Amino acid sequence: MTDHVVRGSDIYTDEFAADPYPTFARLRADQPVCPVSSPRFDQYLITTFDDARAALTDPRLSKDLYGPGQHYLRLFGPNSEGLNKNMLNSDPPEHTRLRRIISQAFAPRRIEALRPRVAQMVDGLLDKIVPQGRAELMHEFAIPLPMMVICELLGIPEADHARVLDWTQVIRTSGSSRRPPEEERAAVQEAQLKLHDYLVDLMQAKRAHPADDIIGALIDSCDRDGALSEAELVTTTFLLLFAGHQTTADFLGNATLALLTHPDQLELLRATPQLLPSAIEELLRFDGPLPVASPRIAAEDVEYQGVCIPRGSVVGVVINSANHDPAHFADPDQLDLRRVRGPHLGFGYGVHYCLGVSLARMEAQIGLGALLRRLPGLRLGVPLAEVRRLPAASPFRGLLELPVTFAASAAP
């Protein structure tokens, strides 16, 4: 088994950003476990379904980026600890403790009770769009919707939504501007600091004026019995804020584009709206918003497919490659909304399985359903090649813009 280093410049190209799946197929066939020299950091990529699922539950692949190795410094920069030392980047028993505290806030029954409010938010955004006959769906719909939902759940004041969104978008779109890399890094560091300071101030305001929201519940866990430290209170809030809107926004954009470029599947979904729940799963498998799971660190030498991953190496589990593995999915590069639901890895696997899965599915169902219902004749407003995307080496797969046209109508 060869383990020669793949240069990031060879795979992280404009063509890869537009369609990474031929590259993933080549890696699965030739180097299913391979070291990659990346513009972000060097890592080993694991690309097949079976290996990916095994790696996501492998205790030798640690999620603790803030332990003695201080891996966060080289991965995310010196300001990241104030926001990223949270449940996502921890192992049991710390992960178990933090997840138990947070999981109560995301109980399916509580999330389902939000359905009428989310539908109201969706209609409010679309009311502004439908009379125009054209829209840029990322910034007019896909990005603001999940931000509004998670901010309301957390208890972030509406007056602060715009600036919080601005800071998180700097982090999300890192690498997409024409600025030199050092300026880009400085902008991300500044956004992290501002967001951290904002959250610290918000906690003080919430203590002065308690409210029945998720932040209020987290503050109670911190102050009443010390279940959360002050630092964990801030980092947990950031995790819920960022993860609660980033991936859903990118999914809504990716899913809409997938339907627009597969008109037969778009018409099938219009004609058979009861397919929507299973269609969400297929769209997530087909082109998910998190192509590579958040980094893991080899706590010891680990072997996959005959390749030794040395201790201390960063390991990237390529979710989107695993979800296109023909060993598990027939015709995996075809979008098939009637596909029998399979065990895709779009929401992760194991103890780090997505905590907000009920919320994400509910937002996706309401959002996509309303788009198809209220925007007749929906189509791309520019040629597919002109659709602007996040950079090829971004940890996220999403669109910077999604211009569309449709038949205008009066808002109700």
Short mmCIF file of C-alpha atoms in Angstrom, two decimals:
data_model
loop_
_atom_site.label_atom_id
_atom_site.label_comp_id
_atom_site.label_asym_id
_atom_site.label_seq_id
_atom_site.Cartn_x
_atom_site.Cartn_y
_atom_site.Cartn_z
CA MET A 1 0.00 0.00 0.00
CA THR A 2 1.54 3.31 -1.07
CA ASP A 3 1.50 6.20 1.35
CA HIS A 4 3.26 8.92 -0.61
CA VAL A 5 2.26 12.46 0.28
CA VAL A 6 -0.43 14.05 -1.87
CA ARG A 7 0.19 17.76 -2.39
CA GLY A 8 -2.74 19.91 -1.45
CA SER A 9 -2.10 22.06 -4.50
CA ASP A 10 -2.77 18.99 -6.66
CA ILE A 11 -6.22 18.33 -5.26
CA TYR A 12 -7.47 21.62 -3.74
CA THR A 13 -8.19 23.28 -7.08
CA ASP A 14 -11.06 25.26 -8.57
CA GLU A 15 -12.25 22.05 -10.21
CA PHE A 16 -12.23 20.35 -6.80
CA ALA A 17 -14.27 23.18 -5.28
CA ALA A 18 -16.88 22.75 -8.01
CA ASP A 19 -16.95 18.94 -7.85
CA PRO A 20 -14.69 17.10 -5.37
CA TYR A 21 -16.24 13.69 -5.99
CA PRO A 22 -13.98 12.50 -8.87
CA THR A 23 -10.98 13.27 -6.65
CA PHE A 24 -12.54 11.38 -3.75
CA ALA A 25 -13.18 8.40 -6.07
CA ARG A 26 -9.54 8.41 -7.16
CA LEU A 27 -8.30 8.55 -3.57
CA ARG A 28 -10.63 5.73 -2.49
CA ALA A 29 -9.29 3.56 -5.30
CA ASP A 30 -5.59 4.46 -5.18
CA GLN A 31 -4.87 5.78 -1.68
CA PRO A 32 -7.82 5.22 0.65
CA VAL A 33 -5.64 6.43 3.54
CA CYS A 34 -3.18 9.08 2.46
CA PRO A 35 -1.11 11.92 3.88
CA VAL A 36 -2.01 15.27 2.35
CA SER A 37 0.00 18.47 2.48
CA SER A 38 -2.80 20.97 2.95
CA PRO A 39 -2.95 24.78 2.77
CA ARG A 40 -4.47 24.64 6.27
CA PHE A 41 -2.42 21.88 7.92
CA ASP A 42 -0.95 18.51 6.97
CA GLN A 43 -3.18 15.56 7.70
CA TYR A 44 -4.04 11.97 6.84
CA LEU A 45 -7.30 11.58 4.94
CA ILE A 46 -9.49 8.50 5.43
CA THR A 47 -11.86 8.17 2.49
CA THR A 48 -13.80 4.85 2.41
CA PHE A 49 -17.09 4.29 4.20
CA ASP A 50 -15.98 1.39 6.38
CA ASP A 51 -12.74 3.07 7.42
CA ALA A 52 -14.51 6.38 8.03
CA ARG A 53 -17.13 4.83 10.27
CA ALA A 54 -14.43 2.92 12.18
CA ALA A 55 -12.29 6.05 12.57
CA LEU A 56 -15.20 8.08 13.92
CA THR A 57 -15.41 5.70 16.88
CA ASP A 58 -11.70 4.86 17.24
CA PRO A 59 -10.52 5.87 20.76
CA ARG A 60 -6.96 6.07 19.43
CA LEU A 61 -8.03 9.08 17.35
CA SER A 62 -8.48 11.77 19.95
CA LYS A 63 -10.71 14.82 19.68
CA ASP A 64 -8.92 16.57 22.55
CA LEU A 65 -7.13 19.38 20.72
CA TYR A 66 -6.49 21.28 23.94
CA GLY A 67 -4.56 18.64 25.87
CA PRO A 68 -0.80 18.56 26.46
CA GLY A 69 -0.02 18.58 22.73
CA GLN A 70 -1.67 22.02 22.31
CA HIS A 71 -2.64 21.02 18.77
CA TYR A 72 -5.10 23.90 18.53
CA LEU A 73 -2.22 26.36 18.21
CA ARG A 74 -1.11 24.96 14.86
CA LEU A 75 -4.62 24.12 13.68
CA PHE A 76 -6.68 27.16 14.61
CA GLY A 77 -4.35 29.86 15.91
CA PRO A 78 -3.65 31.43 19.30
CA ASN A 79 -7.11 32.97 19.84
CA SER A 80 -9.08 29.80 19.22
CA GLU A 81 -9.05 28.40 22.75
CA GLY A 82 -11.44 31.09 23.98
CA LEU A 83 -14.10 29.78 21.57
CA ASN A 84 -13.19 26.25 20.56
CA LYS A 85 -12.32 24.46 23.81
CA ASN A 86 -15.71 22.82 23.90
CA MET A 87 -17.60 19.56 23.58
CA LEU A 88 -16.65 19.14 19.91
CA ASN A 89 -12.94 19.15 20.72
CA SER A 90 -12.93 16.84 23.71
CA ASP A 91 -12.95 13.14 24.57
CA PRO A 92 -14.92 11.23 27.19
CA PRO A 93 -15.36 11.75 30.09
CA GLU A 94 -15.22 15.54 29.44
CA HIS A 95 -17.25 15.16 26.26
CA THR A 96 -19.82 13.00 28.06
CA ARG A 97 -20.23 15.57 30.84
CA LEU A 98 -20.66 18.51 28.46
CA ARG A 99 -22.97 16.70 26.06
CA ARG A 100 -25.25 15.59 28.90
CA ILE A 101 -25.71 19.21 29.99
CA ILE A 102 -26.43 20.47 26.49
CA SER A 103 -28.56 17.60 25.20
CA GLN A 104 -31.56 18.55 27.35
CA ALA A 105 -31.89 21.80 25.41
CA PHE A 106 -32.09 19.91 22.09
CA ALA A 107 -34.62 17.27 23.07
CA PRO A 108 -36.71 16.37 19.98
CA ARG A 109 -39.94 17.38 21.72
CA ARG A 110 -38.62 20.85 22.45
CA ILE A 111 -37.35 21.25 18.89
CA GLU A 112 -40.65 20.09 17.39
CA ALA A 113 -42.46 22.74 19.41
CA LEU A 114 -40.46 25.32 17.41
CA ARG A 115 -41.94 24.19 14.09
CA PRO A 116 -44.64 26.91 13.85
CA ARG A 117 -42.12 29.62 14.73
CA VAL A 118 -39.61 28.37 12.14
CA ALA A 119 -42.36 28.28 9.51
CA GLN A 120 -43.16 31.88 10.42
CA MET A 121 -39.51 32.90 9.96
CA VAL A 122 -39.34 31.11 6.61
CA ASP A 123 -42.45 32.86 5.33
CA GLY A 124 -41.19 36.22 6.58
CA LEU A 125 -37.99 35.85 4.56
CA LEU A 126 -39.82 34.62 1.47
CA ASP A 127 -42.40 37.40 1.67
CA LYS A 128 -39.56 39.81 0.84
CA ILE A 129 -38.34 37.66 -2.04
CA VAL A 130 -41.40 36.42 -3.95
CA PRO A 131 -42.43 39.78 -5.52
CA GLN A 132 -38.94 40.30 -7.00
CA GLY A 133 -38.68 37.38 -9.43
CA ARG A 134 -35.02 37.00 -8.56
CA ALA A 135 -32.94 36.59 -5.41
CA GLU A 136 -29.52 35.76 -4.05
CA LEU A 137 -30.66 32.85 -1.92
CA MET A 138 -27.62 32.47 0.32
CA HIS A 139 -27.75 35.94 1.89
CA GLU A 140 -31.49 36.46 1.51
CA PHE A 141 -32.60 33.07 2.80
CA ALA A 142 -30.19 30.19 3.51
CA ILE A 143 -27.84 32.09 5.83
CA PRO A 144 -30.28 34.29 7.79
CA LEU A 145 -32.85 31.55 8.46
CA PRO A 146 -30.73 29.22 10.66
CA MET A 147 -29.07 32.23 12.29
CA MET A 148 -32.49 33.56 13.32
CA VAL A 149 -33.53 30.14 14.62
CA ILE A 150 -30.43 29.43 16.71
CA CYS A 151 -30.28 32.98 18.06
CA GLU A 152 -33.87 32.71 19.24
CA LEU A 153 -33.17 29.33 20.84
CA LEU A 154 -30.06 30.61 22.57
CA GLY A 155 -31.59 33.92 23.58
CA ILE A 156 -29.36 36.31 21.59
CA PRO A 157 -31.18 39.67 21.20
CA GLU A 158 -32.49 40.39 17.72
CA ALA A 159 -30.65 43.72 17.69
CA ASP A 160 -27.36 41.81 17.84
CA HIS A 161 -28.07 39.28 15.09
CA ALA A 162 -26.45 41.29 12.27
CA ARG A 163 -23.08 41.81 13.94
CA VAL A 164 -22.95 38.25 15.28
CA LEU A 165 -23.64 37.03 11.74
CA ASP A 166 -20.90 39.29 10.37
CA TRP A 167 -18.31 37.82 12.76
CA THR A 168 -19.29 34.22 12.07
CA GLN A 169 -19.24 34.83 8.31
CA VAL A 170 -15.64 36.07 8.52
CA ILE A 171 -14.76 32.70 10.05
CA ARG A 172 -16.89 30.70 7.59
CA THR A 173 -15.58 32.41 4.45
CA SER A 174 -11.91 32.50 5.42
CA GLY A 175 -9.76 32.22 2.32
CA SER A 176 -12.41 33.47 -0.09
CA SER A 177 -11.23 37.08 -0.32
CA ARG A 178 -8.39 38.50 -2.39
CA ARG A 179 -6.49 39.56 0.73
CA PRO A 180 -3.02 38.14 1.45
CA PRO A 181 -3.07 35.08 3.74
CA GLU A 182 -1.66 37.00 6.70
CA GLU A 183 -4.42 39.61 6.43
CA GLU A 184 -7.01 36.82 6.17
CA ARG A 185 -5.69 35.17 9.33
CA ALA A 186 -5.68 38.52 11.12
CA ALA A 187 -9.32 39.11 10.12
CA VAL A 188 -10.34 35.71 11.50
CA GLN A 189 -8.43 36.34 14.73
CA GLU A 190 -10.15 39.72 15.12
CA ALA A 191 -13.59 38.20 14.49
CA GLN A 192 -12.89 35.50 17.08
CA LEU A 193 -11.87 38.08 19.68
CA LYS A 194 -14.91 40.26 19.05
CA LEU A 195 -17.24 37.28 19.22
CA HIS A 196 -15.61 36.06 22.43
CA ASP A 197 -15.88 39.47 24.07
CA TYR A 198 -19.49 39.80 22.94
CA LEU A 199 -20.41 36.44 24.49
CA VAL A 200 -18.70 37.34 27.77
CA ASP A 201 -20.71 40.58 27.92
CA LEU A 202 -23.89 38.71 26.98
CA MET A 203 -23.45 36.33 29.91
CA GLN A 204 -23.25 39.30 32.27
CA ALA A 205 -26.39 40.82 30.77
CA LYS A 206 -28.23 37.50 31.03
CA ARG A 207 -27.30 37.17 34.68
CA ALA A 208 -28.72 40.61 35.34
CA HIS A 209 -31.90 39.81 33.41
CA PRO A 210 -32.52 36.01 33.45
CA ALA A 211 -34.56 34.51 30.62
CA ASP A 212 -36.02 31.13 29.73
CA ASP A 213 -33.64 30.25 26.91
CA ILE A 214 -30.68 27.94 26.33
CA ILE A 215 -28.11 30.49 27.49
CA GLY A 216 -30.16 30.99 30.65
CA ALA A 217 -30.13 27.23 31.25
CA LEU A 218 -26.36 27.07 30.69
CA ILE A 219 -25.80 29.96 33.09
CA ASP A 220 -27.89 28.12 35.66
CA SER A 221 -25.69 25.02 35.21
CA CYS A 222 -22.63 27.21 35.71
CA ASP A 223 -23.83 29.22 38.73
CA ARG A 224 -26.03 26.78 40.59
CA ASP A 225 -23.92 23.64 40.79
CA GLY A 226 -20.72 24.39 38.88
CA ALA A 227 -21.48 21.87 36.14
CA LEU A 228 -19.94 24.33 33.67
CA SER A 229 -16.98 26.59 34.20
CA GLU A 230 -17.15 30.22 33.10
CA ALA A 231 -14.89 29.48 30.13
CA GLU A 232 -17.01 26.45 29.16
CA LEU A 233 -20.12 28.62 29.31
CA VAL A 234 -18.68 30.86 26.59
CA THR A 235 -17.19 28.12 24.42
CA THR A 236 -20.34 26.00 24.60
CA THR A 237 -22.47 28.96 23.54
CA PHE A 238 -20.15 29.59 20.61
CA LEU A 239 -20.32 25.95 19.53
CA LEU A 240 -24.12 25.98 19.58
CA LEU A 241 -24.23 29.31 17.77
CA PHE A 242 -21.77 28.45 15.02
CA ALA A 243 -22.68 24.81 14.49
CA GLY A 244 -26.37 25.66 14.84
CA HIS A 245 -26.44 27.85 11.76
CA GLN A 246 -23.30 27.27 9.65
CA THR A 247 -23.93 23.73 8.46
CA THR A 248 -27.68 24.24 7.99
CA ALA A 249 -27.06 27.35 5.89
CA ASP A 250 -24.57 25.52 3.69
CA PHE A 251 -26.88 22.51 3.42
CA LEU A 252 -29.79 24.67 2.24
CA GLY A 253 -27.57 26.21 -0.45
CA ASN A 254 -26.06 22.90 -1.55
CA ALA A 255 -29.43 21.13 -1.59
CA THR A 256 -31.11 23.87 -3.62
CA LEU A 257 -28.28 23.86 -6.15
CA ALA A 258 -28.40 20.07 -6.39
CA LEU A 259 -32.11 20.19 -7.18
CA LEU A 260 -31.68 22.99 -9.72
CA THR A 261 -28.99 21.00 -11.53
CA HIS A 262 -31.11 17.82 -11.44
CA PRO A 263 -34.46 19.12 -12.78
CA ASP A 264 -35.99 15.64 -12.91
CA GLN A 265 -35.46 15.28 -9.16
CA LEU A 266 -36.73 18.81 -8.56
CA GLU A 267 -39.95 18.03 -10.41
CA LEU A 268 -40.28 14.72 -8.60
CA LEU A 269 -40.10 16.52 -5.26
CA ARG A 270 -42.60 19.17 -6.36
CA ALA A 271 -44.99 16.46 -7.49
CA THR A 272 -44.41 14.24 -4.45
CA PRO A 273 -43.85 16.53 -1.45
CA GLN A 274 -44.26 13.60 0.94
CA LEU A 275 -40.77 12.54 -0.21
CA LEU A 276 -39.26 15.57 1.50
CA PRO A 277 -38.01 13.89 4.73
CA SER A 278 -36.18 11.13 2.84
CA ALA A 279 -35.08 13.64 0.19
CA ILE A 280 -33.30 15.63 2.91
CA GLU A 281 -31.25 12.54 3.78
CA GLU A 282 -30.34 11.88 0.14
CA LEU A 283 -29.39 15.52 -0.45
CA LEU A 284 -27.20 15.45 2.65
CA ARG A 285 -25.52 12.25 1.43
CA PHE A 286 -25.13 13.65 -2.07
CA ASP A 287 -23.39 16.91 -1.19
CA GLY A 288 -23.05 17.53 2.53
CA PRO A 289 -21.91 20.82 4.11
CA LEU A 290 -19.13 19.26 6.22
CA PRO A 291 -16.90 17.35 3.78
CA VAL A 292 -14.32 16.35 6.40
CA ALA A 293 -15.15 15.69 10.05
CA SER A 294 -13.52 18.05 12.54
CA PRO A 295 -9.88 17.07 13.17
CA ARG A 296 -8.73 14.14 15.21
CA ILE A 297 -5.23 13.55 16.59
CA ALA A 298 -3.57 10.14 16.59
CA ALA A 299 -2.86 9.46 20.27
CA GLU A 300 -0.60 6.58 19.21
CA ASP A 301 0.59 5.01 15.99
CA VAL A 302 -2.56 3.83 14.17
CA GLU A 303 -2.81 1.63 11.09
CA TYR A 304 -5.57 1.77 8.47
CA GLN A 305 -5.42 -0.01 5.12
CA GLY A 306 -1.80 -0.97 5.82
CA VAL A 307 -0.79 2.70 6.24
CA CYS A 308 0.77 3.72 9.55
CA ILE A 309 -0.56 7.05 10.83
CA PRO A 310 2.15 8.24 13.24
CA ARG A 311 1.32 9.46 16.72
CA GLY A 312 0.53 13.19 16.80
CA SER A 313 -0.73 13.28 13.19
CA VAL A 314 -3.91 15.11 12.28
CA VAL A 315 -6.53 12.77 10.84
CA GLY A 316 -9.37 13.93 8.60
CA VAL A 317 -12.31 11.57 8.13
CA VAL A 318 -13.72 12.48 4.71
CA ILE A 319 -17.47 12.24 5.24
CA ASN A 320 -18.41 13.27 1.71
CA SER A 321 -16.11 10.65 0.20
CA ALA A 322 -17.50 7.93 2.48
CA ASN A 323 -21.03 8.92 1.44
CA HIS A 324 -20.09 8.31 -2.22
CA ASP A 325 -18.44 4.93 -1.64
CA PRO A 326 -19.88 2.47 -4.21
CA ALA A 327 -19.27 -0.35 -1.75
CA HIS A 328 -22.19 1.05 0.28
CA PHE A 329 -24.31 3.07 -2.15
CA ALA A 330 -25.49 1.97 -5.60
CA ASP A 331 -24.71 4.65 -8.22
CA PRO A 332 -23.45 6.95 -5.45
CA ASP A 333 -22.82 9.91 -7.77
CA GLN A 334 -26.47 9.96 -8.82
CA LEU A 335 -28.97 12.09 -6.93
CA ASP A 336 -31.91 9.75 -6.31
CA LEU A 337 -34.61 11.11 -4.03
CA ARG A 338 -36.32 7.72 -4.05
CA ARG A 339 -33.18 6.01 -2.75
CA VAL A 340 -33.89 3.68 0.13
CA ARG A 341 -32.51 5.50 3.14
CA GLY A 342 -29.07 4.15 3.98
CA PRO A 343 -26.64 4.69 6.85
CA HIS A 344 -24.97 7.84 5.54
CA LEU A 345 -22.46 9.67 7.73
CA GLY A 346 -23.70 13.19 7.07
CA PHE A 347 -24.52 13.73 10.75
CA GLY A 348 -21.41 11.91 11.95
CA TYR A 349 -21.26 8.68 13.91
CA GLY A 350 -20.54 7.54 17.43
CA VAL A 351 -20.38 9.76 20.52
CA HIS A 352 -19.90 12.89 18.40
CA TYR A 353 -23.06 12.27 16.36
CA CYS A 354 -24.67 15.66 15.64
CA LEU A 355 -26.55 16.90 18.70
CA GLY A 356 -28.73 19.24 16.65
CA VAL A 357 -29.93 16.65 14.15
CA SER A 358 -33.63 17.17 14.96
CA LEU A 359 -33.32 20.94 14.55
CA ALA A 360 -31.35 20.64 11.29
CA ARG A 361 -33.85 18.24 9.74
CA MET A 362 -36.80 20.37 10.78
CA GLU A 363 -35.30 23.58 9.36
CA ALA A 364 -34.34 21.81 6.14
CA GLN A 365 -37.80 20.35 5.64
CA ILE A 366 -39.61 23.61 6.28
CA GLY A 367 -37.12 25.73 4.35
CA LEU A 368 -36.83 23.58 1.23
CA GLY A 369 -40.54 22.81 1.21
CA ALA A 370 -41.39 26.51 1.26
CA LEU A 371 -38.86 27.35 -1.46
CA LEU A 372 -40.39 24.81 -3.82
CA ARG A 373 -43.93 25.83 -2.95
CA ARG A 374 -43.55 29.60 -3.11
CA LEU A 375 -40.97 30.08 -5.89
CA PRO A 376 -42.50 28.53 -9.04
CA GLY A 377 -40.18 28.24 -12.01
CA LEU A 378 -37.13 28.36 -9.75
CA ARG A 379 -33.88 28.18 -11.74
CA LEU A 380 -30.28 29.31 -11.57
CA GLY A 381 -29.78 32.98 -12.35
CA VAL A 382 -26.25 32.47 -13.72
CA PRO A 383 -24.46 29.64 -15.53
CA LEU A 384 -23.41 26.88 -13.13
CA ALA A 385 -19.72 27.64 -13.72
CA GLU A 386 -20.26 31.17 -12.37
CA VAL A 387 -21.71 30.07 -9.03
CA ARG A 388 -19.25 31.28 -6.37
CA ARG A 389 -18.20 28.74 -3.76
CA LEU A 390 -16.16 28.55 -0.60
CA PRO A 391 -12.45 27.85 -1.25
CA ALA A 392 -11.44 24.32 -2.21
CA ALA A 393 -9.44 23.82 1.01
CA SER A 394 -12.18 25.22 3.27
CA PRO A 395 -13.34 22.92 6.08
CA PHE A 396 -16.87 23.67 4.88
CA ARG A 397 -18.58 22.93 1.59
CA GLY A 398 -20.93 25.70 0.67
CA LEU A 399 -21.77 28.57 -1.63
CA LEU A 400 -20.81 32.20 -1.34
CA GLU A 401 -23.75 33.18 -3.53
CA LEU A 402 -26.73 31.44 -5.15
CA PRO A 403 -28.45 33.74 -7.69
CA VAL A 404 -31.84 32.43 -8.83
CA THR A 405 -34.83 33.55 -10.85
CA PHE A 406 -38.47 32.48 -10.56
CA ALA A 407 -41.98 33.61 -11.39
CA ALA A 408 -42.69 36.66 -9.28
CA SER A 409 -45.90 36.82 -7.29
CA ALA A 410 -47.47 39.07 -4.69
CA ALA A 411 -46.53 38.25 -1.10
CA PRO A 412 -49.53 37.17 1.00
#
